Amino acid sequence: MPTLSAAIIAPGVLTVFGLAFLWAWSIERKRHYLLLLAGACLCFCIGSLSQVFGLPPGTGPNSLFSGLFHTLAVLLTAEGVLTRSGKRLGRGVFAGVLVGMVGLLGCFAYVWPNLLARIYLQNFGYGAILLMTALKLRPLARGRRVDRALFWFMLIFAAQFFPRTVLTLGLRTFTSVQEFASSPFWQVLQFSLAIFGSGLGFTILAAALTDVMDDLRRERDTDPLTGVFNRRGFLDKAGAALRHGRSAPMTLVACDLDHFKSINDTFGHEAGDEVLRTFGALLRDTARGTDIIGRTGGEEFLVLLPGTARAGAFELCERVRQRLEGWRFPPLGGARTVTASFGIAEREGSESLQALMRKADRRLYAAKAAGRNCTVAVDKVELKCLPGKQAIG
């Protein structure tokens, strides 16, 4: 009974995690890697229970059947964890490892019967597969806390296969599967799989739920039309950037499409939406990955540029302004030119985001008053912009 109890610990734990992965997938069905992980849990349970209950009967058939499902479990785990990070084992590697492992197990079951050889093959083989997976996940070690935890748990889970198996070297050969099932090695194997497997399962589940929550936050904070942050998202991200970048230069740009109401009135809201989508894409394409872009009103945008002084912000605004001025919009008949005005505010001292926004808005209004289609980066008493030709820094 103690042997049976120990033998069903790992399958029982993996069953719980398999159900948890299915539950997480039911919440967010686009995350197909959760199905791979649920499948890995199922395959492990089938393989382990086939060994416990001796089904199918006979050393050879049982070895091949359990080995097939244990190998599938390891490969599906590797593929699932890699898929979450945008990587893959690949069908060729998956099929090649599966056929190779099962083929070698068949050789050590029928051609050169050797139980220890099968033990070493499976443990070292599975450890190598998972170690390769962990090494592919090395970029996660520099990511979010949950990603770092996933990398280290995967590495530890892979590494634990090797010292445990090395301890069996030089031991006598077991005469039967039943004798092996009552050995200390088998007991340690089951407990270590349950403990380390639980740790890895908890970490993967936490990573999946974190992904779901991040997606929900992203949808909440993103403007669906332009793909940039909405007002709430921008204020959250920009506020955090100002708090963490107190000593670095920081510049805020306020942007506004000129005469946008007349575009909607003349050509319709679909044409106006196309103009907004294009302008959002131009901002994303021109800005850096660290810059924070938000649509804060109907045709109003804000861009926070961390680590950038006024001169750099001025250059970015001019690139966007000139590209937009030269863009042709088919919904507008291709003849009408769309322009935008820009106001720039460089942070001084510990200015708050609200103070920066007021300063950038003031300069944006100055650009509008000076004739539109220009960039204003300083306060002046009198400004006159020649549309498309002049910008004031």
CSV table of C-alpha atoms in Angstrom, one decimal:
chain,number,residue,atom,x,y,z
A,1,MET,CA,0.0,0.0,0.0
A,2,PRO,CA,2.8,2.5,0.8
A,3,THR,CA,4.3,1.8,-2.6
A,4,LEU,CA,0.9,2.3,-4.3
A,5,SER,CA,0.3,5.5,-2.3
A,6,ALA,CA,3.7,6.9,-3.4
A,7,ALA,CA,3.1,5.9,-7.0
A,8,ILE,CA,-0.1,7.8,-7.3
A,9,ILE,CA,1.1,11.1,-5.7
A,10,ALA,CA,2.6,12.5,-8.9
A,11,PRO,CA,-0.3,11.5,-11.2
A,12,GLY,CA,-2.8,13.0,-8.6
A,13,VAL,CA,-0.9,16.3,-8.5
A,14,LEU,CA,-0.6,16.5,-12.3
A,15,THR,CA,-4.4,15.8,-12.7
A,16,VAL,CA,-5.1,18.8,-10.5
A,17,PHE,CA,-2.8,21.0,-12.6
A,18,GLY,CA,-4.2,19.6,-15.9
A,19,LEU,CA,-7.7,20.7,-14.8
A,20,ALA,CA,-6.3,24.1,-13.7
A,21,PHE,CA,-4.7,24.6,-17.2
A,22,LEU,CA,-8.1,23.7,-18.8
A,23,TRP,CA,-9.8,26.2,-16.6
A,24,ALA,CA,-7.3,28.9,-17.4
A,25,TRP,CA,-7.8,28.1,-21.2
A,26,SER,CA,-11.6,28.4,-20.8
A,27,ILE,CA,-11.1,32.0,-19.6
A,28,GLU,CA,-8.8,33.0,-22.5
A,29,ARG,CA,-9.1,30.5,-25.4
A,30,LYS,CA,-6.6,32.1,-27.6
A,31,ARG,CA,-3.8,30.8,-25.3
A,32,HIS,CA,-3.4,27.4,-27.0
A,33,TYR,CA,-0.3,26.6,-25.0
A,34,LEU,CA,-2.5,25.9,-22.0
A,35,LEU,CA,-4.1,23.0,-23.9
A,36,LEU,CA,-0.5,21.7,-24.6
A,37,LEU,CA,0.2,21.8,-20.9
A,38,ALA,CA,-3.1,20.1,-20.0
A,39,GLY,CA,-2.3,17.4,-22.5
A,40,ALA,CA,1.2,17.0,-20.9
A,41,CYS,CA,-0.5,16.4,-17.5
A,42,LEU,CA,-2.9,13.9,-19.1
A,43,CYS,CA,-0.1,12.0,-20.8
A,44,PHE,CA,2.0,11.8,-17.7
A,45,CYS,CA,-0.9,10.4,-15.7
A,46,ILE,CA,-1.6,7.8,-18.4
A,47,GLY,CA,2.1,6.8,-18.5
A,48,SER,CA,2.4,6.6,-14.7
A,49,LEU,CA,-0.8,4.7,-14.0
A,50,SER,CA,0.0,2.2,-16.8
A,51,GLN,CA,3.2,1.4,-14.8
A,52,VAL,CA,1.4,1.3,-11.5
A,53,PHE,CA,-1.3,-1.1,-12.6
A,54,GLY,CA,0.9,-3.0,-15.1
A,55,LEU,CA,-1.3,-2.2,-18.2
A,56,PRO,CA,-0.7,-3.3,-20.8
A,57,PRO,CA,0.7,-6.5,-19.2
A,58,GLY,CA,4.2,-7.6,-20.0
A,59,THR,CA,7.6,-5.9,-19.6
A,60,GLY,CA,8.0,-5.0,-23.2
A,61,PRO,CA,4.5,-3.6,-24.0
A,62,ASN,CA,4.3,-1.8,-20.7
A,63,SER,CA,7.7,-0.2,-21.1
A,64,LEU,CA,6.8,1.0,-24.6
A,65,PHE,CA,3.3,2.2,-23.7
A,66,SER,CA,4.4,4.1,-20.5
A,67,GLY,CA,7.5,5.4,-22.2
A,68,LEU,CA,5.5,6.8,-25.1
A,69,PHE,CA,3.2,8.8,-22.9
A,70,HIS,CA,6.0,10.0,-20.5
A,71,THR,CA,7.9,11.2,-23.5
A,72,LEU,CA,4.8,12.9,-24.9
A,73,ALA,CA,4.3,14.6,-21.5
A,74,VAL,CA,7.8,16.0,-21.5
A,75,LEU,CA,7.7,17.2,-25.1
A,76,LEU,CA,4.2,18.8,-24.6
A,77,THR,CA,5.5,20.6,-21.5
A,78,ALA,CA,8.5,21.9,-23.4
A,79,GLU,CA,6.4,22.9,-26.4
A,80,GLY,CA,3.7,24.6,-24.2
A,81,VAL,CA,6.2,26.6,-22.2
A,82,LEU,CA,8.1,27.7,-25.3
A,83,THR,CA,4.9,28.5,-27.2
A,84,ARG,CA,4.0,31.0,-24.4
A,85,SER,CA,7.2,32.8,-25.1
A,86,GLY,CA,6.8,32.8,-28.9
A,87,LYS,CA,9.3,30.0,-29.4
A,88,ARG,CA,8.8,26.4,-30.6
A,89,LEU,CA,10.5,23.0,-30.5
A,90,GLY,CA,9.3,22.5,-34.0
A,91,ARG,CA,7.5,19.5,-35.5
A,92,GLY,CA,10.7,17.9,-36.7
A,93,VAL,CA,12.4,18.0,-33.3
A,94,PHE,CA,9.2,16.9,-31.6
A,95,ALA,CA,8.7,13.9,-33.9
A,96,GLY,CA,12.4,13.0,-34.0
A,97,VAL,CA,12.8,12.9,-30.2
A,98,LEU,CA,9.6,11.0,-29.7
A,99,VAL,CA,10.5,8.3,-32.3
A,100,GLY,CA,14.1,8.1,-31.0
A,101,MET,CA,13.1,7.7,-27.4
A,102,VAL,CA,10.5,5.1,-28.0
A,103,GLY,CA,12.8,3.3,-30.4
A,104,LEU,CA,15.6,3.1,-27.9
A,105,LEU,CA,13.2,2.0,-25.2
A,106,GLY,CA,12.1,-0.8,-27.5
A,107,CYS,CA,15.7,-1.9,-28.1
A,108,PHE,CA,16.3,-2.0,-24.3
A,109,ALA,CA,13.1,-3.9,-23.8
A,110,TYR,CA,13.3,-6.5,-26.6
A,111,VAL,CA,16.8,-6.6,-28.2
A,112,TRP,CA,19.0,-5.9,-25.2
A,113,PRO,CA,16.7,-6.2,-22.2
A,114,ASN,CA,18.0,-3.9,-19.5
A,115,LEU,CA,15.8,-2.1,-17.0
A,116,LEU,CA,18.6,0.3,-15.7
A,117,ALA,CA,19.3,1.3,-19.3
A,118,ARG,CA,15.7,2.3,-19.7
A,119,ILE,CA,15.8,4.3,-16.5
A,120,TYR,CA,19.0,6.2,-17.5
A,121,LEU,CA,17.6,6.8,-21.0
A,122,GLN,CA,14.4,8.3,-19.8
A,123,ASN,CA,15.8,10.4,-16.9
A,124,PHE,CA,18.8,11.7,-18.8
A,125,GLY,CA,16.8,12.2,-22.0
A,126,TYR,CA,13.9,14.0,-20.3
A,127,GLY,CA,16.4,16.1,-18.3
A,128,ALA,CA,18.2,17.1,-21.5
A,129,ILE,CA,14.9,18.1,-23.2
A,130,LEU,CA,13.8,20.3,-20.3
A,131,LEU,CA,17.3,21.7,-19.9
A,132,MET,CA,17.3,22.7,-23.6
A,133,THR,CA,13.9,24.3,-23.1
A,134,ALA,CA,15.1,26.3,-20.1
A,135,LEU,CA,18.1,27.5,-22.0
A,136,LYS,CA,15.8,28.7,-24.8
A,137,LEU,CA,13.9,30.7,-22.1
A,138,ARG,CA,17.0,32.6,-20.9
A,139,PRO,CA,15.6,36.0,-22.0
A,140,LEU,CA,12.9,35.5,-19.4
A,141,ALA,CA,15.5,35.8,-16.7
A,142,ARG,CA,15.6,39.5,-17.4
A,143,GLY,CA,11.8,39.9,-17.6
A,144,ARG,CA,9.0,40.2,-15.2
A,145,ARG,CA,9.1,38.5,-11.8
A,146,VAL,CA,6.8,35.7,-12.9
A,147,ASP,CA,8.9,35.2,-16.0
A,148,ARG,CA,12.1,35.0,-14.0
A,149,ALA,CA,10.4,32.5,-11.7
A,150,LEU,CA,9.3,30.4,-14.6
A,151,PHE,CA,12.9,30.3,-16.1
A,152,TRP,CA,14.5,29.2,-12.8
A,153,PHE,CA,11.8,26.6,-11.9
A,154,MET,CA,12.2,25.1,-15.4
A,155,LEU,CA,16.0,25.1,-15.0
A,156,ILE,CA,15.7,23.4,-11.5
A,157,PHE,CA,13.1,20.9,-12.7
A,158,ALA,CA,15.4,19.9,-15.6
A,159,ALA,CA,18.5,19.7,-13.5
A,160,GLN,CA,16.9,17.5,-10.8
A,161,PHE,CA,16.8,14.6,-13.3
A,162,PHE,CA,20.6,14.2,-13.4
A,163,PRO,CA,21.8,13.9,-9.8
A,164,ARG,CA,18.9,11.7,-8.8
A,165,THR,CA,19.7,9.3,-11.7
A,166,VAL,CA,23.5,9.3,-11.2
A,167,LEU,CA,22.9,8.0,-7.7
A,168,THR,CA,21.7,4.7,-9.2
A,169,LEU,CA,24.9,4.1,-11.2
A,170,GLY,CA,26.6,0.9,-10.0
A,171,LEU,CA,23.6,-0.5,-8.3
A,172,ARG,CA,22.5,-4.0,-8.9
A,173,THR,CA,20.2,-4.8,-11.8
A,174,PHE,CA,16.6,-5.2,-10.8
A,175,THR,CA,15.1,-8.5,-11.8
A,176,SER,CA,11.5,-7.3,-12.2
A,177,VAL,CA,9.4,-4.2,-12.6
A,178,GLN,CA,7.8,-5.0,-9.2
A,179,GLU,CA,11.2,-5.1,-7.5
A,180,PHE,CA,12.1,-1.7,-9.1
A,181,ALA,CA,8.7,-0.2,-8.0
A,182,SER,CA,9.6,-0.9,-4.4
A,183,SER,CA,13.1,0.4,-4.6
A,184,PRO,CA,14.3,3.7,-2.9
A,185,PHE,CA,15.0,5.2,-6.4
A,186,TRP,CA,11.4,4.8,-7.4
A,187,GLN,CA,10.1,6.3,-4.2
A,188,VAL,CA,12.5,9.3,-4.5
A,189,LEU,CA,11.5,9.6,-8.2
A,190,GLN,CA,7.8,9.9,-7.4
A,191,PHE,CA,8.2,12.4,-4.5
A,192,SER,CA,10.7,14.5,-6.5
A,193,LEU,CA,8.4,14.6,-9.5
A,194,ALA,CA,5.5,15.6,-7.3
A,195,ILE,CA,7.4,18.3,-5.5
A,196,PHE,CA,9.3,19.9,-8.4
A,197,GLY,CA,6.4,19.3,-10.8
A,198,SER,CA,4.1,21.1,-8.4
A,199,GLY,CA,6.5,24.1,-8.2
A,200,LEU,CA,6.7,24.2,-12.0
A,201,GLY,CA,3.0,23.8,-12.4
A,202,PHE,CA,2.2,26.6,-10.0
A,203,THR,CA,4.7,28.9,-11.7
A,204,ILE,CA,3.3,28.1,-15.2
A,205,LEU,CA,-0.2,28.7,-14.0
A,206,ALA,CA,0.7,32.0,-12.3
A,207,ALA,CA,2.4,33.1,-15.6
A,208,ALA,CA,-0.7,32.2,-17.6
A,209,LEU,CA,-3.0,34.1,-15.3
A,210,THR,CA,-0.6,37.0,-15.3
A,211,ASP,CA,-0.7,37.0,-19.1
A,212,VAL,CA,-4.5,37.1,-19.0
A,213,MET,CA,-4.6,40.0,-16.5
A,214,ASP,CA,-2.0,41.9,-18.5
A,215,ASP,CA,-4.1,41.5,-21.7
A,216,LEU,CA,-7.2,42.7,-19.8
A,217,ARG,CA,-5.2,45.8,-18.6
A,218,ARG,CA,-3.9,46.3,-22.1
A,219,GLU,CA,-7.4,46.2,-23.6
A,220,ARG,CA,-8.6,48.6,-20.9
A,221,ASP,CA,-5.8,51.1,-21.5
A,222,THR,CA,-5.6,50.9,-25.3
A,223,ASP,CA,-7.5,53.0,-27.8
A,224,PRO,CA,-9.0,50.4,-30.2
A,225,LEU,CA,-9.0,52.8,-33.2
A,226,THR,CA,-5.3,54.0,-33.2
A,227,GLY,CA,-3.6,51.3,-31.2
A,228,VAL,CA,-2.0,53.8,-28.8
A,229,PHE,CA,-2.9,54.2,-25.1
A,230,ASN,CA,-6.2,55.8,-24.3
A,231,ARG,CA,-6.2,58.7,-21.8
A,232,ARG,CA,-6.3,56.4,-18.7
A,233,GLY,CA,-3.5,54.2,-20.0
A,234,PHE,CA,-1.3,57.2,-21.0
A,235,LEU,CA,-1.7,58.9,-17.6
A,236,ASP,CA,-0.8,55.7,-15.8
A,237,LYS,CA,2.3,54.9,-17.9
A,238,ALA,CA,3.5,58.5,-18.2
A,239,GLY,CA,3.0,59.1,-14.4
A,240,ALA,CA,5.1,56.0,-13.7
A,241,ALA,CA,7.8,57.1,-16.1
A,242,LEU,CA,8.1,60.5,-14.5
A,243,ARG,CA,8.3,59.0,-11.0
A,244,HIS,CA,11.1,56.7,-12.1
A,245,GLY,CA,13.0,59.1,-14.2
A,246,ARG,CA,13.5,62.1,-11.9
A,247,SER,CA,17.1,62.8,-13.0
A,248,ALA,CA,16.8,62.1,-16.7
A,249,PRO,CA,15.6,64.6,-19.3
A,250,MET,CA,11.9,64.2,-20.1
A,251,THR,CA,9.8,65.9,-22.8
A,252,LEU,CA,6.1,66.0,-23.4
A,253,VAL,CA,4.5,66.6,-26.9
A,254,ALA,CA,0.9,67.7,-27.4
A,255,CYS,CA,-0.4,67.0,-30.9
A,256,ASP,CA,-3.7,68.0,-32.6
A,257,LEU,CA,-5.0,67.4,-36.1
A,258,ASP,CA,-5.8,70.6,-37.8
A,259,HIS,CA,-9.4,71.3,-38.9
A,260,PHE,CA,-10.4,67.7,-38.1
A,261,LYS,CA,-14.0,68.6,-37.5
A,262,SER,CA,-14.3,69.7,-41.1
A,263,ILE,CA,-13.0,66.4,-42.3
A,264,ASN,CA,-15.7,64.5,-40.4
A,265,ASP,CA,-18.4,67.0,-41.6
A,266,THR,CA,-17.3,66.9,-45.2
A,267,PHE,CA,-16.2,63.3,-45.8
A,268,GLY,CA,-17.9,61.4,-42.9
A,269,HIS,CA,-16.7,59.7,-39.7
A,270,GLU,CA,-15.2,56.7,-41.6
A,271,ALA,CA,-12.8,59.0,-43.4
A,272,GLY,CA,-12.1,60.7,-40.1
A,273,ASP,CA,-11.3,57.4,-38.5
A,274,GLU,CA,-8.9,56.6,-41.3
A,275,VAL,CA,-7.1,59.9,-40.7
A,276,LEU,CA,-6.8,59.1,-36.9
A,277,ARG,CA,-5.6,55.5,-37.6
A,278,THR,CA,-2.9,56.8,-40.0
A,279,PHE,CA,-1.8,59.6,-37.6
A,280,GLY,CA,-1.5,57.0,-34.7
A,281,ALA,CA,0.5,54.7,-36.9
A,282,LEU,CA,2.8,57.6,-37.9
A,283,LEU,CA,3.4,58.4,-34.3
A,284,ARG,CA,4.1,54.8,-33.4
A,285,ASP,CA,6.4,54.3,-36.4
A,286,THR,CA,8.4,57.5,-35.7
A,287,ALA,CA,8.7,57.2,-31.9
A,288,ARG,CA,11.0,54.9,-30.1
A,289,GLY,CA,9.9,51.8,-28.2
A,290,THR,CA,10.4,53.6,-24.9
A,291,ASP,CA,8.2,56.6,-25.8
A,292,ILE,CA,4.7,56.6,-24.5
A,293,ILE,CA,1.9,57.6,-26.9
A,294,GLY,CA,-1.7,58.3,-26.0
A,295,ARG,CA,-4.9,59.5,-27.7
A,296,THR,CA,-6.3,61.8,-25.0
A,297,GLY,CA,-9.2,63.3,-26.9
A,298,GLY,CA,-11.0,63.1,-30.2
A,299,GLU,CA,-8.1,64.3,-32.4
A,300,GLU,CA,-5.7,65.1,-29.6
A,301,PHE,CA,-2.6,63.0,-28.8
A,302,LEU,CA,0.2,63.2,-26.2
A,303,VAL,CA,3.7,61.7,-26.5
A,304,LEU,CA,6.1,61.4,-23.6
A,305,LEU,CA,9.7,61.0,-24.5
A,306,PRO,CA,11.9,59.7,-21.6
A,307,GLY,CA,15.5,60.6,-21.8
A,308,THR,CA,14.9,63.2,-24.6
A,309,ALA,CA,15.5,66.9,-24.4
A,310,ARG,CA,13.6,69.6,-26.3
A,311,ALA,CA,15.8,69.4,-29.4
A,312,GLY,CA,15.2,65.7,-29.9
A,313,ALA,CA,11.5,66.1,-29.4
A,314,PHE,CA,11.4,68.9,-31.9
A,315,GLU,CA,13.1,66.7,-34.5
A,316,LEU,CA,10.5,63.9,-33.9
A,317,CYS,CA,7.6,66.3,-34.2
A,318,GLU,CA,8.9,67.7,-37.5
A,319,ARG,CA,9.4,64.2,-39.0
A,320,VAL,CA,5.8,63.3,-38.1
A,321,ARG,CA,4.5,66.7,-39.3
A,322,GLN,CA,6.2,66.4,-42.6
A,323,ARG,CA,5.2,62.8,-43.2
A,324,LEU,CA,1.6,63.6,-42.4
A,325,GLU,CA,1.6,66.6,-44.7
A,326,GLY,CA,2.8,64.5,-47.6
A,327,TRP,CA,0.3,61.7,-46.9
A,328,ARG,CA,-2.6,61.2,-49.3
A,329,PHE,CA,-5.8,59.8,-48.0
A,330,PRO,CA,-8.0,58.0,-50.6
A,331,PRO,CA,-11.2,58.6,-48.5
A,332,LEU,CA,-10.6,62.3,-48.8
A,333,GLY,CA,-10.3,62.1,-52.6
A,334,GLY,CA,-6.5,62.2,-52.5
A,335,ALA,CA,-6.4,66.0,-52.9
A,336,ARG,CA,-6.9,67.3,-49.4
A,337,THR,CA,-3.8,67.7,-47.3
A,338,VAL,CA,-4.1,66.8,-43.6
A,339,THR,CA,-1.8,68.6,-41.2
A,340,ALA,CA,-1.1,68.7,-37.5
A,341,SER,CA,0.2,71.1,-34.9
A,342,PHE,CA,2.6,70.3,-32.1
A,343,GLY,CA,3.5,71.8,-28.7
A,344,ILE,CA,6.6,70.8,-26.8
A,345,ALA,CA,7.3,71.0,-23.1
A,346,GLU,CA,10.6,69.9,-21.5
A,347,ARG,CA,10.5,69.0,-17.9
A,348,GLU,CA,12.2,71.4,-15.5
A,349,GLY,CA,13.2,70.1,-12.1
A,350,SER,CA,10.4,67.9,-10.6
A,351,GLU,CA,7.5,69.2,-12.6
A,352,SER,CA,4.4,67.1,-12.4
A,353,LEU,CA,2.8,65.5,-15.4
A,354,GLN,CA,-0.2,67.9,-15.1
A,355,ALA,CA,2.2,70.9,-15.2
A,356,LEU,CA,3.9,69.5,-18.3
A,357,MET,CA,0.5,69.0,-20.0
A,358,ARG,CA,-0.5,72.5,-19.3
A,359,LYS,CA,2.8,73.9,-20.7
A,360,ALA,CA,2.6,71.6,-23.8
A,361,ASP,CA,-1.1,72.6,-24.4
A,362,ARG,CA,-0.1,76.3,-24.2
A,363,ARG,CA,2.5,75.9,-26.9
A,364,LEU,CA,0.1,73.8,-29.0
A,365,TYR,CA,-2.5,76.6,-28.8
A,366,ALA,CA,0.3,79.0,-29.8
A,367,ALA,CA,1.0,76.8,-32.9
A,368,LYS,CA,-2.7,76.8,-33.8
A,369,ALA,CA,-2.9,80.6,-33.4
A,370,ALA,CA,0.2,81.0,-35.5
A,371,GLY,CA,-1.4,79.4,-38.5
A,372,ARG,CA,-1.3,75.6,-37.7
A,373,ASN,CA,0.9,72.9,-39.3
A,374,CYS,CA,3.9,73.8,-37.2
A,375,THR,CA,5.8,72.9,-34.0
A,376,VAL,CA,6.2,75.3,-31.1
A,377,ALA,CA,8.7,74.5,-28.4
A,378,VAL,CA,9.1,77.8,-26.6
A,379,ASP,CA,6.9,80.5,-25.2
A,380,LYS,CA,6.8,83.7,-27.4
A,381,VAL,CA,4.7,86.7,-27.4
A,382,GLU,CA,4.1,86.8,-31.2
A,383,LEU,CA,4.3,83.8,-33.5
A,384,LYS,CA,3.7,83.5,-37.2
A,385,CYS,CA,4.0,80.0,-38.8
A,386,LEU,CA,4.0,79.6,-42.6
A,387,PRO,CA,2.1,76.3,-42.9
A,388,GLY,CA,4.3,73.4,-44.1
A,389,LYS,CA,7.4,75.6,-44.2
A,390,GLN,CA,8.3,76.8,-40.7
A,391,ALA,CA,8.5,75.5,-37.2
A,392,ILE,CA,9.5,77.4,-34.1
A,393,GLY,CA,12.0,75.9,-31.6
